[in-house]
Short mmCIF file of C-alpha atoms in Angstrom, two decimals:
data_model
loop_
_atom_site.label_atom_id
_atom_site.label_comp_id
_atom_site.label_asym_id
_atom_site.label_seq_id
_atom_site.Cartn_x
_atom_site.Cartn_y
_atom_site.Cartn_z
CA UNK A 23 245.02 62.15 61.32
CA UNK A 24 246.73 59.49 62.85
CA UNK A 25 249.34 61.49 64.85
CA UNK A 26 246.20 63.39 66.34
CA UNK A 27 244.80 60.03 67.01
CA UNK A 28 248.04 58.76 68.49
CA UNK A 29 248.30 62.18 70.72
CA UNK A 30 244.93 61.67 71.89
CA UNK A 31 245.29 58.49 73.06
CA UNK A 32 249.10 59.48 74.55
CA UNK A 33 246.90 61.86 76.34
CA UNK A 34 244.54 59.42 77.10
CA UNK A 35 247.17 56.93 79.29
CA UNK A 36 248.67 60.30 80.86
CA UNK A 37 244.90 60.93 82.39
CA UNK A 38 244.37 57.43 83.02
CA UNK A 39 247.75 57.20 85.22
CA UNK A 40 247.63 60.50 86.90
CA UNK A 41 244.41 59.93 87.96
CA UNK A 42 245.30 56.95 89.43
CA UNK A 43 248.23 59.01 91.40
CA UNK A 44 245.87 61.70 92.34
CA UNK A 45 243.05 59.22 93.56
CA UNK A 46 245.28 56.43 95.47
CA UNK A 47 245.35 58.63 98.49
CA UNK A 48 241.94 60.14 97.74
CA UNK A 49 240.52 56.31 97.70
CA UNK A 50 242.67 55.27 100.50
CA UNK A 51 241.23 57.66 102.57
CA UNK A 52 237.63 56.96 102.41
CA UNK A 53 238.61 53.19 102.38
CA UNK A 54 240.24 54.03 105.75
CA UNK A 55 237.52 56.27 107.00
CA UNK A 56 234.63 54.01 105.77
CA UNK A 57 235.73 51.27 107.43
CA UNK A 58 236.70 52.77 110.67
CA UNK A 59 233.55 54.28 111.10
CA UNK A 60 231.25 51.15 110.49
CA UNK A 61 233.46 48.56 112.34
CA UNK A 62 236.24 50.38 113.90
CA UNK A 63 234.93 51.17 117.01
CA UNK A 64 233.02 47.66 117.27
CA UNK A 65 236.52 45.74 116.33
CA UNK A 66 238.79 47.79 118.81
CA UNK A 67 236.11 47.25 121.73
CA UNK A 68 236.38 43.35 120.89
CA UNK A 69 240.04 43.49 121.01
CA UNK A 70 240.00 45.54 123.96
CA UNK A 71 237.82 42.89 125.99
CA UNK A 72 240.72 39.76 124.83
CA UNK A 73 243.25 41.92 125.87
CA UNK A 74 241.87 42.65 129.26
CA UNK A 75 241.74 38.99 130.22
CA UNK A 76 238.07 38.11 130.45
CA UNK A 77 236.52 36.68 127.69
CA UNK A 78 233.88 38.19 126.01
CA UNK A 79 232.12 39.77 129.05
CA UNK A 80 232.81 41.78 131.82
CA UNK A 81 229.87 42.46 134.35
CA UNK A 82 230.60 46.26 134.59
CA UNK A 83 231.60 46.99 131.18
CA UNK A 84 228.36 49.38 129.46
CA UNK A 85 227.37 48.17 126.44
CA UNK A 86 229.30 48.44 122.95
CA UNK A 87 228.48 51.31 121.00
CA UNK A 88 225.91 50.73 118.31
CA UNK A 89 228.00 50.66 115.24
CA UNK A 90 227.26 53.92 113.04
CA UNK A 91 225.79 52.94 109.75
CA UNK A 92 224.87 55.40 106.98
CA UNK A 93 221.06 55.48 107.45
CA UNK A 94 219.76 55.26 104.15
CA UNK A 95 215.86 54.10 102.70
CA UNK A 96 214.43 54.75 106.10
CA UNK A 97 212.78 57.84 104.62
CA UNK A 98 211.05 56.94 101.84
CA UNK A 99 211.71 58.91 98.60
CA UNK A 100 208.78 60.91 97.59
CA UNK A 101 206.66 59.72 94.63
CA UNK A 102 207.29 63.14 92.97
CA UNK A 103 211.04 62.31 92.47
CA UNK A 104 210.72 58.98 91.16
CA UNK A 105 208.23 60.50 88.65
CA UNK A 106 210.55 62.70 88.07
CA UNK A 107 213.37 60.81 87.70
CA UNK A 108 211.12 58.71 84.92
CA UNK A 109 210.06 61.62 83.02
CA UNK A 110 213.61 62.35 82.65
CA UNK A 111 214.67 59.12 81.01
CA UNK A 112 212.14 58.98 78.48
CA UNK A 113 212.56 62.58 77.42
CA UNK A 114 216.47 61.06 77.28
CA UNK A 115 215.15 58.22 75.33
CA UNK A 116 213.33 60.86 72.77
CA UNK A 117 216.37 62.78 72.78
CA UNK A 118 218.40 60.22 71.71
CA UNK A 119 216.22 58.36 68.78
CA UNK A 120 215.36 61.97 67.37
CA UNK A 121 219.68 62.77 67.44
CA UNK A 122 219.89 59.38 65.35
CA UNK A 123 217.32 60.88 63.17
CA UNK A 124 219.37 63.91 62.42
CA UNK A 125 221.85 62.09 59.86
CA UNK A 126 225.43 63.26 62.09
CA UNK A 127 228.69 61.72 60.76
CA UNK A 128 229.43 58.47 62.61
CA UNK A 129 231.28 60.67 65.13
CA UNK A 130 229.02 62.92 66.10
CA UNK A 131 226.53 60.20 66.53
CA UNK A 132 228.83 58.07 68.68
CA UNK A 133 229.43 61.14 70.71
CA UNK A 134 226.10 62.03 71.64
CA UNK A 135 224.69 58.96 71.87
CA UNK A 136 227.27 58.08 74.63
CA UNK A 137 226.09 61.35 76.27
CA UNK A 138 222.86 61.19 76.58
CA UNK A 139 223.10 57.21 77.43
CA UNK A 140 225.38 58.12 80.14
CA UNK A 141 223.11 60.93 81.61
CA UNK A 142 220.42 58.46 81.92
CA UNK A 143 222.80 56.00 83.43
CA UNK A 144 223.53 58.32 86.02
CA UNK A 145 219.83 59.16 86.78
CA UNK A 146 219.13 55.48 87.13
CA UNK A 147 222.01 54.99 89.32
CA UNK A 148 222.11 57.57 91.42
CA UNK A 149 218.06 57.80 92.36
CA UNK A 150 216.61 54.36 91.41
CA UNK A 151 219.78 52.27 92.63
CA UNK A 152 219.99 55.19 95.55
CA UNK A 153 223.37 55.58 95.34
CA UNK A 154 222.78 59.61 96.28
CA UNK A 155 222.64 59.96 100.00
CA UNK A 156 223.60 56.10 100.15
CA UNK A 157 226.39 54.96 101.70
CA UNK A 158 230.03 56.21 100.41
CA UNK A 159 231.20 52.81 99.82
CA UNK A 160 229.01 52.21 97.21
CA UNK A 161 230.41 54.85 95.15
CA UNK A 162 233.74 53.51 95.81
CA UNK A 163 232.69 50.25 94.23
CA UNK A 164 231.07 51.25 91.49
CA UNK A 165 234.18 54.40 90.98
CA UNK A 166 236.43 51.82 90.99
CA UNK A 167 234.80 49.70 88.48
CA UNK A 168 234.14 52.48 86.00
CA UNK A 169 237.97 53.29 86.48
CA UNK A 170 239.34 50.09 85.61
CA UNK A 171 237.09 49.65 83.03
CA UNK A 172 238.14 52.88 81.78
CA UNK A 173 242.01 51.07 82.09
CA UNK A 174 240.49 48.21 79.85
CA UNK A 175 239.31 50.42 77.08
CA UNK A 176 242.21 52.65 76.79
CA UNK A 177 244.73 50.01 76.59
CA UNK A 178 243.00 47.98 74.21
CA UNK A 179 242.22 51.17 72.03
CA UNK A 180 245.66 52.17 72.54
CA UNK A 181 247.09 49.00 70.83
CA UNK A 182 244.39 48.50 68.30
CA UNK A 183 244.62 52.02 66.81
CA UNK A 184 248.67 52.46 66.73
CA UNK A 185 249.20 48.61 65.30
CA UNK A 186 249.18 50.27 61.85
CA UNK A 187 251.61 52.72 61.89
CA UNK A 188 254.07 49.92 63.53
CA UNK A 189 253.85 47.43 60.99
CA UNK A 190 254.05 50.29 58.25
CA UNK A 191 257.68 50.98 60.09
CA UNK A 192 258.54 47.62 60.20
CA UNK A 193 257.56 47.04 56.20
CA UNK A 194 260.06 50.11 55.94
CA UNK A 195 262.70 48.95 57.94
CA UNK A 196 262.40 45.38 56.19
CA UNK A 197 262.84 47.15 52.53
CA UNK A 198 265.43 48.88 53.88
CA UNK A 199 267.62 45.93 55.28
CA UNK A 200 266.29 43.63 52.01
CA UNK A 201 268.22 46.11 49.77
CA UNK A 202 271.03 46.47 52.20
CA UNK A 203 272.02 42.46 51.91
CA UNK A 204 271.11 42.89 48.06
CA UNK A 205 273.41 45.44 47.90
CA UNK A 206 271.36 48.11 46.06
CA UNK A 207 270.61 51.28 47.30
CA UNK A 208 266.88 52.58 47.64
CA UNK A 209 266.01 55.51 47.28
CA UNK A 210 266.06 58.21 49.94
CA UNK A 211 268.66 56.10 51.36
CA UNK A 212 272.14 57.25 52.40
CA UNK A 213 275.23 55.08 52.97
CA UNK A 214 276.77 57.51 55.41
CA UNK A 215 275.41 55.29 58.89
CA UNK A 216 276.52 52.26 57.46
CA UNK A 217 279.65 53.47 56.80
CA UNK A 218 280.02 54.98 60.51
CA UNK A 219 279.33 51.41 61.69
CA UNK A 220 281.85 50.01 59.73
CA UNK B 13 222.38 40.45 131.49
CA UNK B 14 223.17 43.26 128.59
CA UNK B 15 224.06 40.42 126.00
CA UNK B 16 221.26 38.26 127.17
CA UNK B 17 218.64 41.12 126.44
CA UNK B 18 219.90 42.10 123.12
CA UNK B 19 219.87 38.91 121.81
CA UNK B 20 215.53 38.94 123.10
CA UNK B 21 215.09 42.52 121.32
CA UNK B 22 217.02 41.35 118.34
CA UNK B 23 214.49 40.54 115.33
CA UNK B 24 214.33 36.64 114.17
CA UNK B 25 215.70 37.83 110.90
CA UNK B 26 218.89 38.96 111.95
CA UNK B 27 221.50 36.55 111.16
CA UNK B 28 223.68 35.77 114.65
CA UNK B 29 227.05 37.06 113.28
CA UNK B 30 225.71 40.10 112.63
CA UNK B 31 225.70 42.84 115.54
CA UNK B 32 222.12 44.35 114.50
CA UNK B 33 219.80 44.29 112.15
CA UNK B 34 221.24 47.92 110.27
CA UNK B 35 224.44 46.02 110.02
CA UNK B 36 223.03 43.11 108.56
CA UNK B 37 221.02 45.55 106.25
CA UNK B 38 224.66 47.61 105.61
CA UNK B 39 226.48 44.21 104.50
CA UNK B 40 223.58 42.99 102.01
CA UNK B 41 223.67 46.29 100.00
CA UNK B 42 227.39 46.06 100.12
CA UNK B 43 227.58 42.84 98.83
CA UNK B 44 224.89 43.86 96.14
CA UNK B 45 227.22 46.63 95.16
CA UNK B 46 230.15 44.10 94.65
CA UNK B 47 227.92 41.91 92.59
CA UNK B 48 227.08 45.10 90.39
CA UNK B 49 230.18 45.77 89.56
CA UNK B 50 231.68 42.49 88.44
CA UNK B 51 228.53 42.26 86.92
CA UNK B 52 229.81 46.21 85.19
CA UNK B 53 233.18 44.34 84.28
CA UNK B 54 231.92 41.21 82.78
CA UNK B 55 229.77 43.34 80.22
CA UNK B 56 232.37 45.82 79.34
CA UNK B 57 234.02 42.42 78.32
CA UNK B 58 231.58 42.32 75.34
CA UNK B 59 231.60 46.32 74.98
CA UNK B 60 235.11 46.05 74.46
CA UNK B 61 234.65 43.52 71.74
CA UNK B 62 232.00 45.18 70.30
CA UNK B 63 234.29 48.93 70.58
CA UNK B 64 237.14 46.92 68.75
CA UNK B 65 235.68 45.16 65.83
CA UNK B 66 233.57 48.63 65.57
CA UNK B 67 236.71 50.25 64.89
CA UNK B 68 238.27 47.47 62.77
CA UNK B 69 235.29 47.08 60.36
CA UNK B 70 233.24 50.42 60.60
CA UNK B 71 231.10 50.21 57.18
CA UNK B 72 230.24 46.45 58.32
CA UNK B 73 228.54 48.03 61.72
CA UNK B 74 226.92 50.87 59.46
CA UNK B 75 225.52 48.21 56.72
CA UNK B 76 224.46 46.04 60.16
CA UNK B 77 222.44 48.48 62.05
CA UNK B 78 220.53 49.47 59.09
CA UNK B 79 218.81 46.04 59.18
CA UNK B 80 217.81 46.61 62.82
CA UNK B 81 214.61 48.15 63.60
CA UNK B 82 215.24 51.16 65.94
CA UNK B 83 211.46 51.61 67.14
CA UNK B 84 211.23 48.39 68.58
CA UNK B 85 214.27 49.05 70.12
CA UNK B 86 213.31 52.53 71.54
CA UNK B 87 210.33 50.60 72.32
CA UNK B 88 212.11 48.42 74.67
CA UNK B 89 213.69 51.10 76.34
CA UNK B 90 210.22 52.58 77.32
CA UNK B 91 209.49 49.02 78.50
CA UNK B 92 212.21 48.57 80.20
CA UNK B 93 212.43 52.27 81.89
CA UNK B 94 208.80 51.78 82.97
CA UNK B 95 209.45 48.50 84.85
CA UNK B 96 212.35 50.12 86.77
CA UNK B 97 209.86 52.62 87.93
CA UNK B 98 207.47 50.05 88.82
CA UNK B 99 210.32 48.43 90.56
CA UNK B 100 211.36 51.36 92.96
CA UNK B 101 207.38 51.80 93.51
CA UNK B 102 207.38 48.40 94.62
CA UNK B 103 210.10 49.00 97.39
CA UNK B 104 208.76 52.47 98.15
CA UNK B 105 205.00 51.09 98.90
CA UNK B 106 206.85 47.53 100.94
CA UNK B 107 208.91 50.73 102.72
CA UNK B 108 205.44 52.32 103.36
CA UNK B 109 203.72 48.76 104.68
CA UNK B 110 201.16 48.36 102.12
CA UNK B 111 202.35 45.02 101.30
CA UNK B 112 199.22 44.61 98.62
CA UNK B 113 200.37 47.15 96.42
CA UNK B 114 203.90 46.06 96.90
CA UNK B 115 202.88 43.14 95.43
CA UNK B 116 200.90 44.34 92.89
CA UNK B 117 204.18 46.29 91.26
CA UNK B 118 205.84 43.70 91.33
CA UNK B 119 204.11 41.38 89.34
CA UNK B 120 203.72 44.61 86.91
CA UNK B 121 207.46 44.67 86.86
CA UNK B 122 207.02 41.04 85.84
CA UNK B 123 204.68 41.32 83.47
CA UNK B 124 207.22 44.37 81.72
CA UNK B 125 209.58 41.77 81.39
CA UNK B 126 207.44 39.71 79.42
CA UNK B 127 206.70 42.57 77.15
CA UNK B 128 210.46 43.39 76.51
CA UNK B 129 210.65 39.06 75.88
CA UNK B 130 208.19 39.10 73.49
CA UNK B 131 209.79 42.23 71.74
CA UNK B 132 212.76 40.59 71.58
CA UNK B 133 211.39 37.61 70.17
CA UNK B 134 209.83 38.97 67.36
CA UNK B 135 212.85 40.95 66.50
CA UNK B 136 215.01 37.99 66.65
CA UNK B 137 212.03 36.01 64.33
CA UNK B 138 212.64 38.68 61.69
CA UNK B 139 216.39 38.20 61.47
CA UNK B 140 215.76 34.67 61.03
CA UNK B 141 213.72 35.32 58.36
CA UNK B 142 216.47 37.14 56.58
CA UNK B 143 218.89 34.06 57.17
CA UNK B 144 220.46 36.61 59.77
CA UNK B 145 221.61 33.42 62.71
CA UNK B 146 223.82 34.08 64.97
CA UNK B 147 227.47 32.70 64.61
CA UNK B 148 228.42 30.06 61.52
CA UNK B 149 225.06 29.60 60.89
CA UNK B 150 224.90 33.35 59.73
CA UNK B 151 223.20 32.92 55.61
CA UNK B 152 221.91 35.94 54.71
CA UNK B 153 223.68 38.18 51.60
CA UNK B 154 222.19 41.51 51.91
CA UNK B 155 224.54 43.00 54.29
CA UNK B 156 227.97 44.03 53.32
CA UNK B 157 231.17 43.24 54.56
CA UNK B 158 231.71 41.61 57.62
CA UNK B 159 228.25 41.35 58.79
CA UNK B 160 228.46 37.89 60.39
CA UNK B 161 230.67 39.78 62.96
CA UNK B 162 228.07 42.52 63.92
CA UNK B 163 225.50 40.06 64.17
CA UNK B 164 227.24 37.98 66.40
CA UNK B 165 228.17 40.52 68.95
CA UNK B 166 224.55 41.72 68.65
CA UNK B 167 223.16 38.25 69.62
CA UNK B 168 226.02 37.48 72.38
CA UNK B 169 224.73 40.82 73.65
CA UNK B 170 221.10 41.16 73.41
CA UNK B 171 221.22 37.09 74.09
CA UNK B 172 222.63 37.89 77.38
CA UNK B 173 221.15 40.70 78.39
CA UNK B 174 217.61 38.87 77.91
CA UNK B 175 218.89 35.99 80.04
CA UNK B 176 219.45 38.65 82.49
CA UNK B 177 215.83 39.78 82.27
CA UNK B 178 214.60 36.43 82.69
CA UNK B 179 216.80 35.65 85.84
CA UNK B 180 215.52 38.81 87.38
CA UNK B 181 211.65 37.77 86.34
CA UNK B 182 212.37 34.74 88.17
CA UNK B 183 213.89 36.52 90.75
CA UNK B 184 210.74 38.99 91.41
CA UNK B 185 208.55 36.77 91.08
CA UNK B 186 210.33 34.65 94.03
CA UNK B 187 210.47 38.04 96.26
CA UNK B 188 206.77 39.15 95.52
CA UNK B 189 205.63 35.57 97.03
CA UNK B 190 207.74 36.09 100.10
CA UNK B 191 206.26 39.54 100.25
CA UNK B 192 202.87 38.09 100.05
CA UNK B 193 203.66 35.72 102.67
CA UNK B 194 205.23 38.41 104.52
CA UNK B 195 208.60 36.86 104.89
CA UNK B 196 210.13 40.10 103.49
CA UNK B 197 208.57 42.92 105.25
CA UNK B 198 209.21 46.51 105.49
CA UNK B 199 211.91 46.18 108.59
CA UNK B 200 213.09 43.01 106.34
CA UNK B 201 213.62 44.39 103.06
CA UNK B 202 216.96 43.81 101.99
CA UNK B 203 216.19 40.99 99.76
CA UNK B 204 213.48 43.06 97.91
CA UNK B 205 215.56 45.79 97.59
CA UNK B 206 218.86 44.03 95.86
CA UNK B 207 216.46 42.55 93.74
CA UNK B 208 215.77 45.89 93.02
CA UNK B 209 218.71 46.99 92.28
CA UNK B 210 219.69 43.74 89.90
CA UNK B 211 216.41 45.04 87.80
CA UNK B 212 217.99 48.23 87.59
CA UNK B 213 221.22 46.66 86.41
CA UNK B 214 219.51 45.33 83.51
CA UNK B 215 217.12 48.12 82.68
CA UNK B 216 221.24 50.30 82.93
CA UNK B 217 222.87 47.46 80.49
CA UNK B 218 220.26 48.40 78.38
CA UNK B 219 220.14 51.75 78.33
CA UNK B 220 223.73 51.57 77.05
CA UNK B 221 222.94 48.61 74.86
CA UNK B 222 220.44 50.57 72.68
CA UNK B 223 222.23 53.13 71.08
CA UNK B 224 225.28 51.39 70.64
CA UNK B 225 223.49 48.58 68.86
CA UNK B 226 220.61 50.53 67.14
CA UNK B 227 220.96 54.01 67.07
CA UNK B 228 224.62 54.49 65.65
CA UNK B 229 225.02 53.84 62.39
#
């Protein structure tokens, strides 16, 4: 059980740090192209205008660019899909009492409560807090939280679930080295890597 | 001459370092999102704490959550789940210009949060009853194990998600004045609308909240 456990997690930190290789460049990007397009253009005509010599206004020069931001809440969202949207939480919220009320193992429980906390959590996020068809950066923010909080958990988890088996080594080791200086031999123990050292 | 006539068409609202109004409105949700997710870190603090001592002592968190009452908790979700949709119903009729019925959600959303208070309240009343206080104070017998622990992550929790809830009543009930007065409007929504947002932080927290606390056993 615990080498399953200890696998899992292993697998756990791979995930965790390839994910972080895959999505460096991934986040990097949209960083990049994020910020370019809402105050790159703005920024570069600014420095453009210092460089030139005259400050801050030339008579002939046409007006900067409007700087392109994501349009979002202009359109309201339809009643219908905020309706919707509620509907689907409380049949969640049904969903989830009526699982409790089922009797799972601990396991199960924790597993599908997560699930079906986490599906509402996107449907408030993504439609009440508008982060669908709002503006990429805010999914950057909140990614980027989830991810490091995802850093926090497995770390701590990691630590926390393999202390056992370390200080069960070390209480071996210990009886080991106790009957070494005593002189006795324990069982299951042979003389022959001593003896090498020697 | 170009400068000079922006600055006339330009809207009193708009801040002067700020190139136009959509920027302004770009950098307030931005800085919203930041908020939300240190806000998202500091409670995964606790989440963590309550994920470790969950593992450490499990019968103590299946012993605890028996003494909580899951229908007023699943109560509170509906409570809380039905002010959020006040909430975006408040932005979507301010979007919309009918600033009365703006107004009118929002001091629905308000009154919601009172609801979930007084909930919470009378839960909290019956663990006192039981001796169940939070911290060294904790006196009650009935629960096995470790059950000082559970019930001290499950005040530090619920305690600060309800201070939450009453920042964010305060909060609404700030913005619905200014929408009264008309001080936020429909071009001049930002404030109304991170406000929004912090409500559905909560109502989120609590969604997760829930059935970790009183659903898993």
């Amino acid at each position: 059980m615990d080498i399953i456990l200890n696998i899992l997690v292993c697998f756990g930190l791979i995930s965790v740090g390839l994910a972080f290789i895959v999505l460096l460049p991934v986040v990097g990007n949209l960083l990049v192209s994020v910020f370019s397009t809402v105050y790159g253009e703005q920024a570069f005509s600014r420095f453009k205008g210092i460089e030139s010599g005259s400050v801050l206004v030339t008579p002939e020069a046409p007006p900067p660019p409007e700087p392109k931001v994501e349009d979002h809440g202009h359109q309201p969202t339809p009643l219908n899909v905020y309706l919707a949207v509620y509907g689907a939480l409380l049949v969640l919220t049904v969903v989830t009492v009526g699982v409790s009320e089922l009797g799972l193992i601990q396991r199960e429980a924790v597993f599908w409560a997560v699930v079906v906390a986490t599906m509402k959590g996107t449907l408030v996020v993504a439609w009440f807090m508008h982060m669908k068809g709002g503006p990429a950066m805010n999914r950057l923010i909140l990614g980027t939280t989830l991810f490091f909080m995802l850093i926090f958990f497995t770390l701590t988890m990691a630590d926390l679930s393999t202390r056992d088996t370390i200080f069960e080594h070390e209480a071996h080791w210990t009886t080991i080295k106790e009957a070494q200086y005593s002189g006795a031999k324990p069982a299951g123990w042979s003389a022959k890597g001593t003896a090498a050292a020697e | 001459m170009s400068a000079k006539e922006s600055t006339e068409e330009r809207p009193p609202w708009v801040a002067h370092f700020f190139a136009s109004a959509d920027q302004q409105r770009s950098a307030a949700n931005f800085g919203m999102w930041l908020f939300i997710g240190q806000e998202v870190l500091f409670f995964s603090g606790l989440f963590m704490a309550y994920i470790a001592y969950r593992w450490l002592y499990p019968d103590t968190w299946l012993s605890g959550a028996d003494v909580l009452n899951k229908w007023l908790g699943a109560g509170n979700t509906v409570v809380l789940l039905t002010s959020s949709l006040t909430m975006v119903l408040a932005v979507r009729e301010l979007e919309l210009n009918r600033i009365k019925q703006s107004v009118r959600y929002l001091w629905v959303t308000v009154a919601f949060g009172f609801v979930f208070l007084g909930v919470k309240a009378v839960e909290y009343a019956s663990k006192f009853e039981l001796g169940i206080y939070p911290g060294a104070h904790y006196e009650a017998g009935e629960v096995e194990g470790m059950a000082g622990l559970f019930f001290g992550i499950y005040y530090t929790l619920t305690a600060l998600h309800a201070l939450h809830v009453i920042i964010g009543m305060g909060l609404l009930a700030w913005v619905a004045i200014l929408v009264k007065k008309e001080k936020v409007t429909a071009e001049n929504n930002s404030l109304l609308e991170n406000i929004g947002l912090y409500w559905h932080l909560v109502d989120l927290v609590w969604i997760f909240l829930f059935p970790m606390l009183y659903l898993v056993r």
